[in-house]
Amino acid sequence: MKPTAATAAEISTAVNDWYAHSARDLPWRGAEVTPWAILVSEFMLQQTQVERVLPRWLAWMERWPTASALAADEPGEAVRAWDRLGYPRRALWLHRAAVEISERHGDTVPQSVDALLALTGIGPYTARAVAAFAYGERHPVVDTNTRRVIARLVHGRAAAGMPAPADLADMESLLPRAPEAAAVFNAAAMELGATVCTARAPRCDACPVAAWCEWRGAGYPDNAPEKRPKQARFAGSDRQVRGRIMALLRRSAHPVARAEALEVAAVGGVADQEQPQRAYDSLIADGLIIEADGQARLP
DNA sequence: AAACCGGGGTT
DNA sequence: AACCCAGGTTT
């Protein structure tokens, strides 16, 4: 059946009401949480699921409760504490951001989107997320979950296409006027996509806006855009080989010989003869490895 | 615009 | 085996 037309206010109110009693109880959503703690959560949550982030975030905040505390430690310690969250460059960038916050912002996470964008490792999503969730600023915050919710609910599509500037305009058109309600809706739309309007098997019976959903109303057409780039396979990739080297360095209390690092890189197989050296060199280029006198160590 | 960057869980 | 994930940087 065709969905009943709904106003933006009806949608945001329904989603916010649902969020009030259905949201997961995540520690970075508490009232006492600092902007720094929220910034750390956003770094960790980039392309990484909530369940995997939780224990790492708790340990991180215990150890480095402020940006200056992290900045005072070695970057390598951040990489070590990052553990297996993936994309270890994020740990390095978070440490750099901590130094920048400590040195340029008096140990206070900046509030404006522009100032946040100037920090290392913060892009359009994270800047708006921190401004909205840490400071209550009214900005559209659009992640992969929100894009999918909007694609289905508003556009009647099975999945979102490539990220586009229109995503922000779409979200803006649904965003409540009041900053407080807007911040809640940003989180609520995300939560809806993460727990109900999921990519694989959406639970429409639990959705507060199912009656207004264009995709549901159209009979769930399989009209997903074809242009989504297929991600490269992980097995046998340089990324996997880099991961082996990083795992070795994380567990090593002392520098390791380059030869040992290259040997470990090949354990489990390589795509070609040059792959271990190529992965090793790329880690040096990224600043994740420091090499001196034939020894490799964390920065 | 496309490539690259982890790693674990789900289907 | 393919897909998915609170993205960002580089070319």
Coordinates of C-alpha atoms (C1' of nucleotides) in Angstrom, one line a residue:
Chain A
M1 CA 0.0 0.0 0.0
K2 CA 1.1 3.5 -0.6
P3 CA 2.4 5.2 2.5
T4 CA 0.6 8.1 4.1
A5 CA 2.4 11.4 3.5
A6 CA 4.1 12.6 6.6
T7 CA 5.6 15.9 7.6
A8 CA 9.2 16.2 8.7
A9 CA 8.0 17.1 12.2
E10 CA 5.8 13.9 12.4
I11 CA 8.8 11.8 11.3
S12 CA 11.3 13.3 13.6
T13 CA 8.9 13.2 16.6
A14 CA 8.1 9.6 16.0
V15 CA 11.8 8.6 15.6
N16 CA 12.8 10.6 18.7
D17 CA 10.0 9.1 20.8
W18 CA 11.1 5.6 19.7
Y19 CA 14.7 6.5 20.5
A20 CA 13.7 7.6 24.0
H21 CA 12.8 4.1 25.0
S22 CA 14.6 1.9 22.5
A23 CA 18.1 3.3 22.3
R24 CA 21.0 1.2 23.4
D25 CA 22.6 2.3 26.6
L26 CA 26.1 3.3 25.3
P27 CA 28.6 4.9 27.6
W28 CA 29.5 7.8 25.3
R29 CA 25.8 8.9 25.3
G30 CA 25.7 9.7 29.0
A31 CA 25.1 13.2 30.3
E32 CA 28.4 13.4 32.1
V33 CA 30.5 12.5 29.0
T34 CA 33.1 15.0 28.0
P35 CA 33.6 16.3 24.4
W36 CA 37.0 14.6 24.4
A37 CA 35.3 11.2 25.2
I38 CA 32.8 11.8 22.4
L39 CA 35.6 12.6 20.0
V40 CA 37.4 9.4 20.9
S41 CA 34.3 7.4 20.4
E42 CA 33.7 8.9 16.9
F43 CA 37.3 8.1 15.9
M44 CA 36.9 4.5 17.0
L45 CA 33.5 4.2 15.4
Q46 CA 34.7 5.1 11.9
Q47 CA 33.9 1.9 9.9
T48 CA 33.9 -0.1 13.1
Q49 CA 30.9 -1.6 14.9
V50 CA 29.7 -0.5 18.4
E51 CA 30.2 -3.9 20.0
R52 CA 33.9 -4.0 19.0
V53 CA 34.5 -0.4 20.1
L54 CA 33.0 -0.7 23.6
P55 CA 35.9 -2.3 25.5
R56 CA 38.6 -0.4 23.7
W57 CA 36.8 2.9 24.4
L58 CA 36.4 2.1 28.2
A59 CA 40.1 1.3 28.5
W60 CA 41.1 4.3 26.5
M61 CA 39.1 6.8 28.6
E62 CA 40.4 5.2 31.8
R63 CA 44.0 5.7 30.6
W64 CA 43.7 9.0 28.8
P65 CA 40.8 11.0 30.2
T66 CA 41.9 14.2 28.5
A67 CA 43.5 15.2 25.1
S68 CA 46.6 16.4 26.9
A69 CA 47.0 13.1 28.7
L70 CA 47.1 11.3 25.4
A71 CA 49.3 14.0 23.9
A72 CA 51.8 13.5 26.7
D73 CA 52.2 9.8 25.7
E74 CA 54.0 8.3 22.8
P75 CA 52.0 7.9 19.6
G76 CA 53.0 4.2 19.6
E77 CA 51.2 3.7 22.9
A78 CA 48.0 4.9 21.2
V79 CA 48.6 2.4 18.3
R80 CA 49.1 -0.3 20.9
A81 CA 46.0 0.5 22.8
W82 CA 44.1 0.7 19.6
D83 CA 44.6 -3.1 19.5
R84 CA 42.8 -4.8 16.6
L85 CA 40.2 -2.1 15.9
G86 CA 41.6 -1.9 12.4
Y87 CA 42.8 1.1 10.4
P88 CA 45.7 1.8 12.8
R89 CA 46.3 5.1 11.1
R90 CA 43.2 6.3 13.1
A91 CA 45.1 5.8 16.3
L92 CA 48.0 7.8 15.0
W93 CA 45.6 10.5 13.8
L94 CA 43.8 10.6 17.1
H95 CA 47.1 11.1 18.9
R96 CA 47.9 14.0 16.5
A97 CA 44.5 15.5 17.1
A98 CA 45.1 15.3 20.8
V99 CA 48.4 17.2 20.3
E100 CA 46.6 19.8 18.3
I101 CA 43.8 20.2 20.8
S102 CA 46.4 20.4 23.6
E103 CA 48.6 22.9 21.9
R104 CA 46.2 25.0 19.9
H105 CA 42.9 24.8 21.8
G106 CA 44.0 24.8 25.5
D107 CA 43.1 21.1 25.9
T108 CA 39.5 21.8 25.0
V109 CA 37.9 20.1 22.0
P110 CA 36.9 22.8 19.6
Q111 CA 33.1 23.4 19.1
S112 CA 32.8 24.7 15.5
V113 CA 32.6 22.4 12.5
D114 CA 35.4 24.4 10.8
A115 CA 37.8 24.1 13.7
L116 CA 37.0 20.4 14.1
L117 CA 37.6 19.9 10.4
A118 CA 41.1 21.3 10.8
L119 CA 42.1 18.6 13.2
T120 CA 43.9 15.5 11.9
G121 CA 41.6 12.6 11.1
I122 CA 38.4 14.5 11.3
G123 CA 36.2 14.7 8.2
P124 CA 32.7 15.9 7.4
Y125 CA 31.0 13.3 9.4
T126 CA 33.1 13.4 12.6
A127 CA 33.2 17.2 12.7
R128 CA 29.4 17.4 12.6
A129 CA 29.0 14.5 15.0
V130 CA 31.2 16.1 17.6
A131 CA 29.6 19.5 17.2
A132 CA 26.2 18.0 17.6
F133 CA 26.7 15.4 20.2
A134 CA 29.3 17.1 22.4
Y135 CA 28.1 20.7 22.1
G136 CA 24.5 20.4 21.0
E137 CA 25.1 22.4 17.8
R138 CA 22.4 22.0 15.2
H139 CA 24.0 20.3 12.2
P140 CA 22.9 17.4 10.0
V141 CA 24.9 14.4 11.0
V142 CA 24.9 11.8 8.3
D143 CA 26.5 8.4 8.5
T144 CA 26.0 5.2 6.6
N145 CA 23.0 4.3 8.8
T146 CA 21.3 7.6 8.3
R147 CA 21.9 7.5 4.6
R148 CA 20.2 4.2 4.4
V149 CA 17.2 5.3 6.5
I150 CA 16.7 8.3 4.3
A151 CA 17.1 6.3 1.1
R152 CA 14.3 4.0 2.1
L153 CA 12.0 6.2 4.1
V154 CA 12.1 9.3 1.8
H155 CA 13.3 8.1 -1.6
G156 CA 11.9 4.6 -1.7
R157 CA 15.2 3.0 -2.5
A158 CA 16.5 -0.3 -1.1
A159 CA 19.9 1.2 -0.3
A160 CA 21.8 4.5 -0.4
G161 CA 24.0 5.4 -3.3
M162 CA 27.4 7.0 -3.0
P163 CA 27.8 9.7 -0.4
A164 CA 26.7 13.1 -1.9
P165 CA 26.1 16.7 -0.7
A166 CA 22.4 16.0 -1.2
D167 CA 22.6 13.7 1.8
L168 CA 23.1 16.7 4.1
A169 CA 20.3 18.6 2.5
D170 CA 18.0 15.5 2.9
M171 CA 18.8 15.3 6.6
E172 CA 18.5 19.0 7.0
S173 CA 15.0 18.9 5.7
L174 CA 14.0 16.4 8.4
L175 CA 15.9 18.0 11.2
P176 CA 13.9 19.7 14.0
R177 CA 14.4 23.4 14.5
A178 CA 15.3 23.2 18.2
P179 CA 19.0 22.3 18.6
E180 CA 18.3 19.8 21.4
A181 CA 15.7 17.9 19.4
A182 CA 18.0 18.1 16.4
A183 CA 20.8 16.5 18.3
V184 CA 18.5 13.7 19.5
F185 CA 17.2 13.1 15.9
N186 CA 20.7 12.9 14.6
A187 CA 21.5 10.1 17.0
A188 CA 18.0 8.5 16.7
A189 CA 18.1 8.3 12.9
M190 CA 21.5 6.6 13.2
E191 CA 20.3 4.2 15.9
L192 CA 17.3 3.3 13.8
G193 CA 19.5 2.4 10.9
A194 CA 21.9 0.4 13.1
T195 CA 19.3 -1.6 15.0
V196 CA 16.0 -1.7 12.9
C197 CA 16.5 -0.4 9.4
T198 CA 19.5 -2.6 8.9
A199 CA 21.2 -3.3 5.6
R200 CA 20.4 -7.0 5.4
A201 CA 17.2 -7.8 7.2
P202 CA 15.2 -4.7 8.3
R203 CA 12.8 -5.2 11.2
C204 CA 10.0 -3.1 9.9
D205 CA 7.6 -4.5 12.5
A206 CA 9.7 -2.6 15.1
C207 CA 10.0 0.6 13.0
P208 CA 8.3 3.8 14.3
V209 CA 7.9 5.2 10.8
A210 CA 7.1 2.1 8.8
A211 CA 3.7 3.5 7.9
W212 CA 5.4 6.4 6.2
C213 CA 8.2 4.5 4.5
E214 CA 8.3 4.9 0.7
W215 CA 10.4 1.8 0.2
R216 CA 8.0 -0.4 2.3
G217 CA 5.0 1.3 0.6
A218 CA 6.4 0.4 -2.8
G219 CA 6.7 -3.3 -1.9
Y220 CA 10.4 -3.3 -1.1
P221 CA 11.7 -3.0 -4.7
D222 CA 15.2 -4.2 -5.3
N223 CA 16.2 -0.9 -6.8
A224 CA 19.7 -0.6 -5.1
P225 CA 22.0 1.6 -7.1
E226 CA 24.5 -0.5 -9.1
K227 CA 27.4 2.0 -8.9
R228 CA 28.5 1.1 -5.4
P229 CA 32.2 0.2 -5.7
K230 CA 33.0 -3.4 -4.8
Q231 CA 35.5 -3.5 -2.0
A232 CA 38.7 -5.3 -2.6
R233 CA 39.0 -8.7 -1.1
F234 CA 40.9 -8.7 2.2
A235 CA 42.5 -12.1 2.0
G236 CA 45.8 -11.8 0.3
S237 CA 45.7 -8.0 0.3
D238 CA 48.5 -5.6 1.3
R239 CA 46.2 -4.6 4.2
Q240 CA 46.2 -8.1 5.6
V241 CA 50.0 -8.2 5.4
R242 CA 50.3 -4.8 7.0
G243 CA 48.1 -6.1 9.8
R244 CA 50.5 -9.0 10.5
I245 CA 53.4 -6.6 10.8
M246 CA 51.4 -4.2 13.1
A247 CA 50.3 -7.2 15.3
L248 CA 54.0 -8.2 15.7
L249 CA 55.0 -4.6 16.7
R250 CA 52.1 -4.2 19.1
R251 CA 53.0 -7.3 21.0
S252 CA 56.7 -6.6 21.1
A253 CA 58.0 -4.6 24.1
H254 CA 61.2 -3.9 22.2
P255 CA 62.1 -3.0 18.6
V256 CA 62.3 -6.0 16.2
A257 CA 64.7 -6.7 13.4
R258 CA 63.4 -5.6 10.0
A259 CA 64.1 -9.1 8.7
E260 CA 61.9 -10.6 11.4
A261 CA 59.1 -8.2 10.5
L262 CA 59.3 -9.1 6.8
E263 CA 59.4 -12.8 7.8
V264 CA 56.2 -12.5 9.9
A265 CA 54.6 -10.5 7.1
A266 CA 54.8 -13.6 4.9
V267 CA 53.4 -16.1 7.4
G268 CA 50.2 -17.3 6.0
G269 CA 51.1 -16.6 2.4
V270 CA 51.8 -13.6 0.2
A271 CA 50.4 -12.5 -3.2
D272 CA 53.8 -11.8 -4.6
Q273 CA 57.4 -11.7 -3.6
E274 CA 57.5 -7.9 -3.1
Q275 CA 54.4 -7.8 -0.9
P276 CA 56.1 -7.9 2.5
Q277 CA 58.6 -5.2 1.6
R278 CA 55.8 -3.1 0.0
A279 CA 53.6 -3.4 3.1
Y280 CA 56.5 -2.6 5.4
D281 CA 57.4 0.5 3.3
S282 CA 53.9 1.7 3.3
L283 CA 53.7 1.5 7.1
I284 CA 56.9 3.6 7.3
A285 CA 55.3 6.1 4.9
D286 CA 52.2 6.2 7.1
G287 CA 54.4 6.8 10.2
L288 CA 53.2 3.6 11.9
I289 CA 56.7 2.2 11.8
I290 CA 60.0 3.9 12.7
E291 CA 63.1 2.2 11.5
A292 CA 66.6 2.8 12.8
D293 CA 69.7 0.6 12.5
G294 CA 67.7 -2.2 10.9
Q295 CA 65.3 -2.3 13.8
A296 CA 61.6 -1.5 13.5
R297 CA 59.4 0.0 16.3
L298 CA 56.2 1.8 16.9
P299 CA 56.5 5.6 16.7
Chain B
dA1 C1' 36.0 10.0 -8.9
dA2 C1' 38.7 6.2 -7.5
dA3 C1' 42.1 3.8 -4.6
dC4 C1' 43.6 2.7 -0.4
dC5 C1' 43.3 1.7 4.4
dG6 C1' 41.7 -3.7 9.1
dG7 C1' 39.5 -6.9 10.9
dG8 C1' 35.6 -9.2 12.7
dG9 C1' 30.9 -10.6 12.4
dT10 C1' 26.8 -12.0 9.5
dT11 C1' 24.5 -14.2 5.7
Chain C
dA1 C1' 32.7 -16.0 -0.6
dA2 C1' 30.4 -11.8 -0.3
dC3 C1' 28.7 -8.2 2.3
dC4 C1' 28.6 -4.8 6.0
dC5 C1' 30.5 -1.6 9.2
dA6 C1' 29.1 6.0 13.7
dG7 C1' 34.9 7.5 7.4
dG8 C1' 39.1 9.9 6.1
dT9 C1' 43.1 10.8 3.2
dT10 C1' 45.5 10.8 -0.9
dT11 C1' 46.1 10.9 -5.8

